[in-house]
Amino acid sequence: MKVVQTNRFKKTVKKLHQNQKADLDDAVRELIINPESGDLKVGDLAGIRVHKFKIVNQLMLLAYQYENDTITLTLLALGSHEKFYRDLKS
């Protein structure tokens, strides 16, 4: 499976500490095993899935798209729930 990161996602990950990155890596491994586990969004965010997981006891949201044809997992955004969906629309 090919995993692609957007620039927005890369910038957010760059700001994380090592222990936070380890939790993120575990979440990405879960998505690679079962890419359809995230909640599928509708409306403006149609086609985007959101995976909820914990980083050092804080709930984080990971937005991604999975293309079954090309077997590609595109990591779009990472953040806490506050303003996450609003920022994801733009």
PDB file of N, CA and C in Angstrom:
ATOM      1  N   MET A   1       0.833  -1.172   0.000  1.00  0.00           N
ATOM      2  CA  MET A   1       0.000   0.000   0.000  1.00  0.00           C
ATOM      3  C   MET A   1       0.884   1.245   0.000  1.00  0.00           C
ATOM      4  N   LYS A   2       0.498   2.200  -0.807  1.00  0.00           N
ATOM      5  CA  LYS A   2       1.228   3.463  -0.892  1.00  0.00           C
ATOM      6  C   LYS A   2       0.580   4.469   0.066  1.00  0.00           C
ATOM      7  N   VAL A   3       1.394   5.094   0.922  1.00  0.00           N
ATOM      8  CA  VAL A   3       0.903   6.094   1.876  1.00  0.00           C
ATOM      9  C   VAL A   3       1.455   7.456   1.458  1.00  0.00           C
ATOM     10  N   VAL A   4       0.553   8.418   1.241  1.00  0.00           N
ATOM     11  CA  VAL A   4       0.920   9.757   0.794  1.00  0.00           C
ATOM     12  C   VAL A   4       0.496  10.755   1.863  1.00  0.00           C
ATOM     13  N   GLN A   5       1.351  11.748   2.109  1.00  0.00           N
ATOM     14  CA  GLN A   5       1.048  12.785   3.089  1.00  0.00           C
ATOM     15  C   GLN A   5       0.891  14.128   2.383  1.00  0.00           C
ATOM     16  N   THR A   6      -0.110  14.895   2.795  1.00  0.00           N
ATOM     17  CA  THR A   6      -0.252  16.242   2.266  1.00  0.00           C
ATOM     18  C   THR A   6       0.698  17.169   3.024  1.00  0.00           C
ATOM     19  N   ASN A   7       0.968  18.334   2.466  1.00  0.00           N
ATOM     20  CA  ASN A   7       1.841  19.300   3.130  1.00  0.00           C
ATOM     21  C   ASN A   7       1.261  19.739   4.471  1.00  0.00           C
ATOM     22  N   ARG A   8      -0.042  19.891   4.520  1.00  0.00           N
ATOM     23  CA  ARG A   8      -0.708  20.279   5.761  1.00  0.00           C
ATOM     24  C   ARG A   8      -0.463  19.235   6.852  1.00  0.00           C
ATOM     25  N   PHE A   9      -0.570  17.980   6.498  1.00  0.00           N
ATOM     26  CA  PHE A   9      -0.343  16.896   7.451  1.00  0.00           C
ATOM     27  C   PHE A   9       1.116  16.884   7.911  1.00  0.00           C
ATOM     28  N   LYS A  10       2.044  17.061   6.974  1.00  0.00           N
ATOM     29  CA  LYS A  10       3.468  17.056   7.311  1.00  0.00           C
ATOM     30  C   LYS A  10       3.819  18.164   8.296  1.00  0.00           C
ATOM     31  N   LYS A  11       3.247  19.354   8.092  1.00  0.00           N
ATOM     32  CA  LYS A  11       3.524  20.480   8.987  1.00  0.00           C
ATOM     33  C   LYS A  11       3.037  20.193  10.404  1.00  0.00           C
ATOM     34  N   THR A  12       1.887  19.560  10.514  1.00  0.00           N
ATOM     35  CA  THR A  12       1.347  19.233  11.833  1.00  0.00           C
ATOM     36  C   THR A  12       2.200  18.182  12.522  1.00  0.00           C
ATOM     37  N   VAL A  13       2.629  17.178  11.784  1.00  0.00           N
ATOM     38  CA  VAL A  13       3.438  16.101  12.357  1.00  0.00           C
ATOM     39  C   VAL A  13       4.797  16.624  12.804  1.00  0.00           C
ATOM     40  N   LYS A  14       5.332  17.580  12.080  1.00  0.00           N
ATOM     41  CA  LYS A  14       6.642  18.142  12.410  1.00  0.00           C
ATOM     42  C   LYS A  14       6.651  18.768  13.807  1.00  0.00           C
ATOM     43  N   LYS A  15       5.495  19.257  14.260  1.00  0.00           N
ATOM     44  CA  LYS A  15       5.388  19.920  15.554  1.00  0.00           C
ATOM     45  C   LYS A  15       5.213  18.948  16.721  1.00  0.00           C
ATOM     46  N   LEU A  16       5.002  17.666  16.437  1.00  0.00           N
ATOM     47  CA  LEU A  16       4.765  16.677  17.495  1.00  0.00           C
ATOM     48  C   LEU A  16       6.065  16.244  18.162  1.00  0.00           C
ATOM     49  N   HIS A  17       5.945  15.822  19.426  1.00  0.00           N
ATOM     50  CA  HIS A  17       7.078  15.259  20.155  1.00  0.00           C
ATOM     51  C   HIS A  17       7.222  13.785  19.792  1.00  0.00           C
ATOM     52  N   GLN A  18       8.344  13.187  20.163  1.00  0.00           N
ATOM     53  CA  GLN A  18       8.631  11.788  19.805  1.00  0.00           C
ATOM     54  C   GLN A  18       7.566  10.830  20.310  1.00  0.00           C
ATOM     55  N   ASN A  19       7.125  10.985  21.579  1.00  0.00           N
ATOM     56  CA  ASN A  19       6.124  10.058  22.109  1.00  0.00           C
ATOM     57  C   ASN A  19       4.780  10.230  21.396  1.00  0.00           C
ATOM     58  N   GLN A  20       4.483  11.438  20.943  1.00  0.00           N
ATOM     59  CA  GLN A  20       3.258  11.673  20.190  1.00  0.00           C
ATOM     60  C   GLN A  20       3.350  11.048  18.797  1.00  0.00           C
ATOM     61  N   LYS A  21       4.523  11.117  18.198  1.00  0.00           N
ATOM     62  CA  LYS A  21       4.716  10.519  16.873  1.00  0.00           C
ATOM     63  C   LYS A  21       4.571   9.002  16.927  1.00  0.00           C
ATOM     64  N   ALA A  22       4.975   8.399  18.037  1.00  0.00           N
ATOM     65  CA  ALA A  22       4.836   6.943  18.191  1.00  0.00           C
ATOM     66  C   ALA A  22       3.361   6.556  18.196  1.00  0.00           C
ATOM     67  N   ASP A  23       2.524   7.320  18.887  1.00  0.00           N
ATOM     68  CA  ASP A  23       1.080   7.055  18.893  1.00  0.00           C
ATOM     69  C   ASP A  23       0.488   7.255  17.506  1.00  0.00           C
ATOM     70  N   LEU A  24       0.954   8.265  16.798  1.00  0.00           N
ATOM     71  CA  LEU A  24       0.482   8.512  15.431  1.00  0.00           C
ATOM     72  C   LEU A  24       0.882   7.364  14.504  1.00  0.00           C
ATOM     73  N   ASP A  25       2.107   6.884  14.643  1.00  0.00           N
ATOM     74  CA  ASP A  25       2.567   5.761  13.820  1.00  0.00           C
ATOM     75  C   ASP A  25       1.692   4.525  14.045  1.00  0.00           C
ATOM     76  N   ASP A  26       1.309   4.285  15.300  1.00  0.00           N
ATOM     77  CA  ASP A  26       0.432   3.150  15.603  1.00  0.00           C
ATOM     78  C   ASP A  26      -0.921   3.312  14.913  1.00  0.00           C
ATOM     79  N   ALA A  27      -1.452   4.534  14.927  1.00  0.00           N
ATOM     80  CA  ALA A  27      -2.748   4.793  14.286  1.00  0.00           C
ATOM     81  C   ALA A  27      -2.658   4.601  12.773  1.00  0.00           C
ATOM     82  N   VAL A  28      -1.560   5.036  12.167  1.00  0.00           N
ATOM     83  CA  VAL A  28      -1.388   4.873  10.717  1.00  0.00           C
ATOM     84  C   VAL A  28      -1.251   3.390  10.376  1.00  0.00           C
ATOM     85  N   ARG A  29      -0.559   2.638  11.207  1.00  0.00           N
ATOM     86  CA  ARG A  29      -0.451   1.182  10.978  1.00  0.00           C
ATOM     87  C   ARG A  29      -1.829   0.521  11.029  1.00  0.00           C
ATOM     88  N   GLU A  30      -2.685   0.964  11.956  1.00  0.00           N
ATOM     89  CA  GLU A  30      -4.057   0.444  12.029  1.00  0.00           C
ATOM     90  C   GLU A  30      -4.797   0.725  10.723  1.00  0.00           C
ATOM     91  N   LEU A  31      -4.614   1.927  10.181  1.00  0.00           N
ATOM     92  CA  LEU A  31      -5.295   2.287   8.938  1.00  0.00           C
ATOM     93  C   LEU A  31      -4.777   1.485   7.758  1.00  0.00           C
ATOM     94  N   ILE A  32      -3.501   1.174   7.768  1.00  0.00           N
ATOM     95  CA  ILE A  32      -2.945   0.365   6.677  1.00  0.00           C
ATOM     96  C   ILE A  32      -3.553  -1.034   6.706  1.00  0.00           C
ATOM     97  N   ILE A  33      -3.739  -1.573   7.907  1.00  0.00           N
ATOM     98  CA  ILE A  33      -4.337  -2.902   8.041  1.00  0.00           C
ATOM     99  C   ILE A  33      -5.813  -2.872   7.661  1.00  0.00           C
ATOM    100  N   ASN A  34      -6.553  -1.868   8.157  1.00  0.00           N
ATOM    101  CA  ASN A  34      -7.983  -1.770   7.885  1.00  0.00           C
ATOM    102  C   ASN A  34      -8.328  -0.331   7.474  1.00  0.00           C
ATOM    103  N   PRO A  35      -8.138   0.024   6.205  1.00  0.00           N
ATOM    104  CA  PRO A  35      -8.324   1.416   5.769  1.00  0.00           C
ATOM    105  C   PRO A  35      -9.767   1.906   5.807  1.00  0.00           C
ATOM    106  N   GLU A  36     -10.720   1.023   5.934  1.00  0.00           N
ATOM    107  CA  GLU A  36     -12.116   1.448   5.944  1.00  0.00           C
ATOM    108  C   GLU A  36     -12.673   1.538   7.356  1.00  0.00           C
ATOM    109  N   SER A  37     -11.796   1.609   8.360  1.00  0.00           N
ATOM    110  CA  SER A  37     -12.247   1.647   9.746  1.00  0.00           C
ATOM    111  C   SER A  37     -12.714   3.033  10.181  1.00  0.00           C
ATOM    112  N   GLY A  38     -12.285   4.087   9.505  1.00  0.00           N
ATOM    113  CA  GLY A  38     -12.665   5.450   9.887  1.00  0.00           C
ATOM    114  C   GLY A  38     -14.100   5.761   9.506  1.00  0.00           C
ATOM    115  N   ASP A  39     -14.643   6.806  10.130  1.00  0.00           N
ATOM    116  CA  ASP A  39     -16.006   7.236   9.838  1.00  0.00           C
ATOM    117  C   ASP A  39     -16.034   7.968   8.504  1.00  0.00           C
ATOM    118  N   LEU A  40     -16.881   7.513   7.595  1.00  0.00           N
ATOM    119  CA  LEU A  40     -17.024   8.145   6.287  1.00  0.00           C
ATOM    120  C   LEU A  40     -17.893   9.384   6.423  1.00  0.00           C
ATOM    121  N   LYS A  41     -17.415  10.508   5.926  1.00  0.00           N
ATOM    122  CA  LYS A  41     -18.136  11.773   6.035  1.00  0.00           C
ATOM    123  C   LYS A  41     -19.003  11.998   4.799  1.00  0.00           C
ATOM    124  N   VAL A  42     -20.014  12.850   4.958  1.00  0.00           N
ATOM    125  CA  VAL A  42     -20.944  13.156   3.871  1.00  0.00           C
ATOM    126  C   VAL A  42     -20.992  14.673   3.678  1.00  0.00           C
ATOM    127  N   GLY A  43     -21.689  15.106   2.665  1.00  0.00           N
ATOM    128  CA  GLY A  43     -21.839  16.543   2.412  1.00  0.00           C
ATOM    129  C   GLY A  43     -20.577  17.133   1.829  1.00  0.00           C
ATOM    130  N   ASP A  44     -20.109  18.243   2.414  1.00  0.00           N
ATOM    131  CA  ASP A  44     -18.919  18.930   1.919  1.00  0.00           C
ATOM    132  C   ASP A  44     -17.672  18.062   2.000  1.00  0.00           C
ATOM    133  N   LEU A  45     -17.650  17.142   2.942  1.00  0.00           N
ATOM    134  CA  LEU A  45     -16.476  16.290   3.155  1.00  0.00           C
ATOM    135  C   LEU A  45     -16.676  14.878   2.601  1.00  0.00           C
ATOM    136  N   ALA A  46     -17.522  14.733   1.609  1.00  0.00           N
ATOM    137  CA  ALA A  46     -17.792  13.419   1.038  1.00  0.00           C
ATOM    138  C   ALA A  46     -16.508  12.785   0.517  1.00  0.00           C
ATOM    139  N   GLY A  47     -16.334  11.519   0.817  1.00  0.00           N
ATOM    140  CA  GLY A  47     -15.160  10.790   0.368  1.00  0.00           C
ATOM    141  C   GLY A  47     -14.009  10.820   1.355  1.00  0.00           C
ATOM    142  N   ILE A  48     -14.142  11.590   2.413  1.00  0.00           N
ATOM    143  CA  ILE A  48     -13.096  11.680   3.425  1.00  0.00           C
ATOM    144  C   ILE A  48     -13.496  10.844   4.626  1.00  0.00           C
ATOM    145  N   ARG A  49     -12.541  10.136   5.171  1.00  0.00           N
ATOM    146  CA  ARG A  49     -12.771   9.345   6.381  1.00  0.00           C
ATOM    147  C   ARG A  49     -11.992   9.973   7.523  1.00  0.00           C
ATOM    148  N   VAL A  50     -12.509   9.829   8.739  1.00  0.00           N
ATOM    149  CA  VAL A  50     -11.847  10.363   9.926  1.00  0.00           C
ATOM    150  C   VAL A  50     -11.664   9.240  10.932  1.00  0.00           C
ATOM    151  N   HIS A  51     -10.424   9.057  11.348  1.00  0.00           N
ATOM    152  CA  HIS A  51     -10.066   8.041  12.342  1.00  0.00           C
ATOM    153  C   HIS A  51      -9.779   8.755  13.660  1.00  0.00           C
ATOM    154  N   LYS A  52     -10.452   8.311  14.730  1.00  0.00           N
ATOM    155  CA  LYS A  52     -10.260   8.915  16.044  1.00  0.00           C
ATOM    156  C   LYS A  52      -9.342   8.014  16.868  1.00  0.00           C
ATOM    157  N   PHE A  53      -8.351   8.632  17.507  1.00  0.00           N
ATOM    158  CA  PHE A  53      -7.425   7.881  18.356  1.00  0.00           C
ATOM    159  C   PHE A  53      -6.852   8.816  19.404  1.00  0.00           C
ATOM    160  N   LYS A  54      -6.120   8.255  20.346  1.00  0.00           N
ATOM    161  CA  LYS A  54      -5.570   9.056  21.443  1.00  0.00           C
ATOM    162  C   LYS A  54      -4.071   9.234  21.275  1.00  0.00           C
ATOM    163  N   ILE A  55      -3.626  10.472  21.500  1.00  0.00           N
ATOM    164  CA  ILE A  55      -2.203  10.784  21.588  1.00  0.00           C
ATOM    165  C   ILE A  55      -1.987  11.318  22.999  1.00  0.00           C
ATOM    166  N   VAL A  56      -1.258  10.577  23.799  1.00  0.00           N
ATOM    167  CA  VAL A  56      -0.967  10.951  25.181  1.00  0.00           C
ATOM    168  C   VAL A  56      -2.255  11.425  25.867  1.00  0.00           C
ATOM    169  N   ASN A  57      -3.260  10.568  25.865  1.00  0.00           N
ATOM    170  CA  ASN A  57      -4.555  10.792  26.532  1.00  0.00           C
ATOM    171  C   ASN A  57      -5.360  11.971  25.999  1.00  0.00           C
ATOM    172  N   GLN A  58      -5.074  12.436  24.793  1.00  0.00           N
ATOM    173  CA  GLN A  58      -5.879  13.479  24.160  1.00  0.00           C
ATOM    174  C   GLN A  58      -6.447  12.927  22.862  1.00  0.00           C
ATOM    175  N   LEU A  59      -7.756  13.094  22.676  1.00  0.00           N
ATOM    176  CA  LEU A  59      -8.409  12.608  21.473  1.00  0.00           C
ATOM    177  C   LEU A  59      -7.952  13.417  20.262  1.00  0.00           C
ATOM    178  N   MET A  60      -7.494  12.726  19.231  1.00  0.00           N
ATOM    179  CA  MET A  60      -7.050  13.368  17.991  1.00  0.00           C
ATOM    180  C   MET A  60      -7.845  12.787  16.828  1.00  0.00           C
ATOM    181  N   LEU A  61      -7.977  13.577  15.797  1.00  0.00           N
ATOM    182  CA  LEU A  61      -8.679  13.157  14.586  1.00  0.00           C
ATOM    183  C   LEU A  61      -7.690  13.145  13.429  1.00  0.00           C
ATOM    184  N   LEU A  62      -7.751  12.093  12.651  1.00  0.00           N
ATOM    185  CA  LEU A  62      -6.887  11.940  11.489  1.00  0.00           C
ATOM    186  C   LEU A  62      -7.774  11.797  10.261  1.00  0.00           C
ATOM    187  N   ALA A  63      -7.738  12.794   9.376  1.00  0.00           N
ATOM    188  CA  ALA A  63      -8.534  12.766   8.153  1.00  0.00           C
ATOM    189  C   ALA A  63      -7.704  12.130   7.042  1.00  0.00           C
ATOM    190  N   TYR A  64      -8.350  11.233   6.298  1.00  0.00           N
ATOM    191  CA  TYR A  64      -7.640  10.550   5.218  1.00  0.00           C
ATOM    192  C   TYR A  64      -8.609  10.129   4.125  1.00  0.00           C
ATOM    193  N   GLN A  65      -8.043   9.808   2.979  1.00  0.00           N
ATOM    194  CA  GLN A  65      -8.801   9.242   1.863  1.00  0.00           C
ATOM    195  C   GLN A  65      -8.146   7.934   1.475  1.00  0.00           C
ATOM    196  N   TYR A  66      -8.970   6.961   1.134  1.00  0.00           N
ATOM    197  CA  TYR A  66      -8.456   5.670   0.685  1.00  0.00           C
ATOM    198  C   TYR A  66      -8.999   5.392  -0.703  1.00  0.00           C
ATOM    199  N   GLU A  67      -8.080   5.147  -1.628  1.00  0.00           N
ATOM    200  CA  GLU A  67      -8.465   4.820  -3.003  1.00  0.00           C
ATOM    201  C   GLU A  67      -8.183   3.347  -3.232  1.00  0.00           C
ATOM    202  N   ASN A  68      -9.237   2.592  -3.391  1.00  0.00           N
ATOM    203  CA  ASN A  68      -9.113   1.140  -3.537  1.00  0.00           C
ATOM    204  C   ASN A  68      -8.508   0.753  -4.883  1.00  0.00           C
ATOM    205  N   ASP A  69      -8.759   1.576  -5.913  1.00  0.00           N
ATOM    206  CA  ASP A  69      -8.252   1.260  -7.255  1.00  0.00           C
ATOM    207  C   ASP A  69      -6.727   1.250  -7.283  1.00  0.00           C
ATOM    208  N   THR A  70      -6.120   2.292  -6.719  1.00  0.00           N
ATOM    209  CA  THR A  70      -4.663   2.421  -6.750  1.00  0.00           C
ATOM    210  C   THR A  70      -4.008   1.976  -5.439  1.00  0.00           C
ATOM    211  N   ILE A  71      -4.833   1.544  -4.480  1.00  0.00           N
ATOM    212  CA  ILE A  71      -4.371   1.125  -3.154  1.00  0.00           C
ATOM    213  C   ILE A  71      -3.484   2.216  -2.547  1.00  0.00           C
ATOM    214  N   THR A  72      -4.077   3.411  -2.426  1.00  0.00           N
ATOM    215  CA  THR A  72      -3.361   4.568  -1.898  1.00  0.00           C
ATOM    216  C   THR A  72      -4.096   5.119  -0.685  1.00  0.00           C
ATOM    217  N   LEU A  73      -3.350   5.369   0.370  1.00  0.00           N
ATOM    218  CA  LEU A  73      -3.869   5.991   1.580  1.00  0.00           C
ATOM    219  C   LEU A  73      -3.278   7.397   1.645  1.00  0.00           C
ATOM    220  N   THR A  74      -4.135   8.415   1.532  1.00  0.00           N
ATOM    221  CA  THR A  74      -3.682   9.804   1.555  1.00  0.00           C
ATOM    222  C   THR A  74      -4.038  10.414   2.901  1.00  0.00           C
ATOM    223  N   LEU A  75      -3.026  10.798   3.665  1.00  0.00           N
ATOM    224  CA  LEU A  75      -3.229  11.403   4.972  1.00  0.00           C
ATOM    225  C   LEU A  75      -3.408  12.904   4.773  1.00  0.00           C
ATOM    226  N   LEU A  76      -4.589  13.427   5.118  1.00  0.00           N
ATOM    227  CA  LEU A  76      -4.937  14.811   4.816  1.00  0.00           C
ATOM    228  C   LEU A  76      -4.653  15.778   5.952  1.00  0.00           C
ATOM    229  N   ALA A  77      -5.121  15.463   7.160  1.00  0.00           N
ATOM    230  CA  ALA A  77      -4.987  16.414   8.267  1.00  0.00           C
ATOM    231  C   ALA A  77      -4.998  15.675   9.594  1.00  0.00           C
ATOM    232  N   LEU A  78      -4.420  16.326  10.595  1.00  0.00           N
ATOM    233  CA  LEU A  78      -4.355  15.792  11.945  1.00  0.00           C
ATOM    234  C   LEU A  78      -4.622  16.932  12.904  1.00  0.00           C
ATOM    235  N   GLY A  79      -5.449  16.693  13.916  1.00  0.00           N
ATOM    236  CA  GLY A  79      -5.702  17.745  14.889  1.00  0.00           C
ATOM    237  C   GLY A  79      -6.728  17.335  15.918  1.00  0.00           C
ATOM    238  N   SER A  80      -6.926  18.213  16.897  1.00  0.00           N
ATOM    239  CA  SER A  80      -7.961  17.981  17.888  1.00  0.00           C
ATOM    240  C   SER A  80      -9.306  18.386  17.282  1.00  0.00           C
ATOM    241  N   HIS A  81     -10.375  18.097  17.979  1.00  0.00           N
ATOM    242  CA  HIS A  81     -11.710  18.317  17.427  1.00  0.00           C
ATOM    243  C   HIS A  81     -12.018  19.792  17.198  1.00  0.00           C
ATOM    244  N   GLU A  82     -11.407  20.665  17.968  1.00  0.00           N
ATOM    245  CA  GLU A  82     -11.692  22.088  17.872  1.00  0.00           C
ATOM    246  C   GLU A  82     -11.329  22.627  16.483  1.00  0.00           C
ATOM    247  N   LYS A  83     -12.321  23.094  15.766  1.00  0.00           N
ATOM    248  CA  LYS A  83     -12.170  23.700  14.437  1.00  0.00           C
ATOM    249  C   LYS A  83     -11.598  22.737  13.388  1.00  0.00           C
ATOM    250  N   PHE A  84     -11.559  21.455  13.675  1.00  0.00           N
ATOM    251  CA  PHE A  84     -10.953  20.482  12.764  1.00  0.00           C
ATOM    252  C   PHE A  84     -11.717  20.403  11.446  1.00  0.00           C
ATOM    253  N   TYR A  85     -13.033  20.225  11.526  1.00  0.00           N
ATOM    254  CA  TYR A  85     -13.825  20.048  10.315  1.00  0.00           C
ATOM    255  C   TYR A  85     -13.910  21.341   9.515  1.00  0.00           C
ATOM    256  N   ARG A  86     -13.968  22.485  10.186  1.00  0.00           N
ATOM    257  CA  ARG A  86     -13.993  23.766   9.484  1.00  0.00           C
ATOM    258  C   ARG A  86     -12.702  23.958   8.682  1.00  0.00           C
ATOM    259  N   ASP A  87     -11.579  23.679   9.323  1.00  0.00           N
ATOM    260  CA  ASP A  87     -10.295  23.828   8.642  1.00  0.00           C
ATOM    261  C   ASP A  87     -10.133  22.791   7.526  1.00  0.00           C
ATOM    262  N   LEU A  88     -10.717  21.639   7.709  1.00  0.00           N
ATOM    263  CA  LEU A  88     -10.601  20.578   6.704  1.00  0.00           C
ATOM    264  C   LEU A  88     -11.367  20.954   5.422  1.00  0.00           C
ATOM    265  N   LYS A  89     -12.462  21.677   5.549  1.00  0.00           N
ATOM    266  CA  LYS A  89     -13.235  22.093   4.379  1.00  0.00           C
ATOM    267  C   LYS A  89     -12.439  23.035   3.487  1.00  0.00           C
ATOM    268  N   SER A  90     -11.583  23.850   4.089  1.00  0.00           N
ATOM    269  CA  SER A  90     -10.842  24.841   3.294  1.00  0.00           C
ATOM    270  C   SER A  90      -9.583  24.266   2.696  1.00  0.00           C
TER     271      SER A  90
END
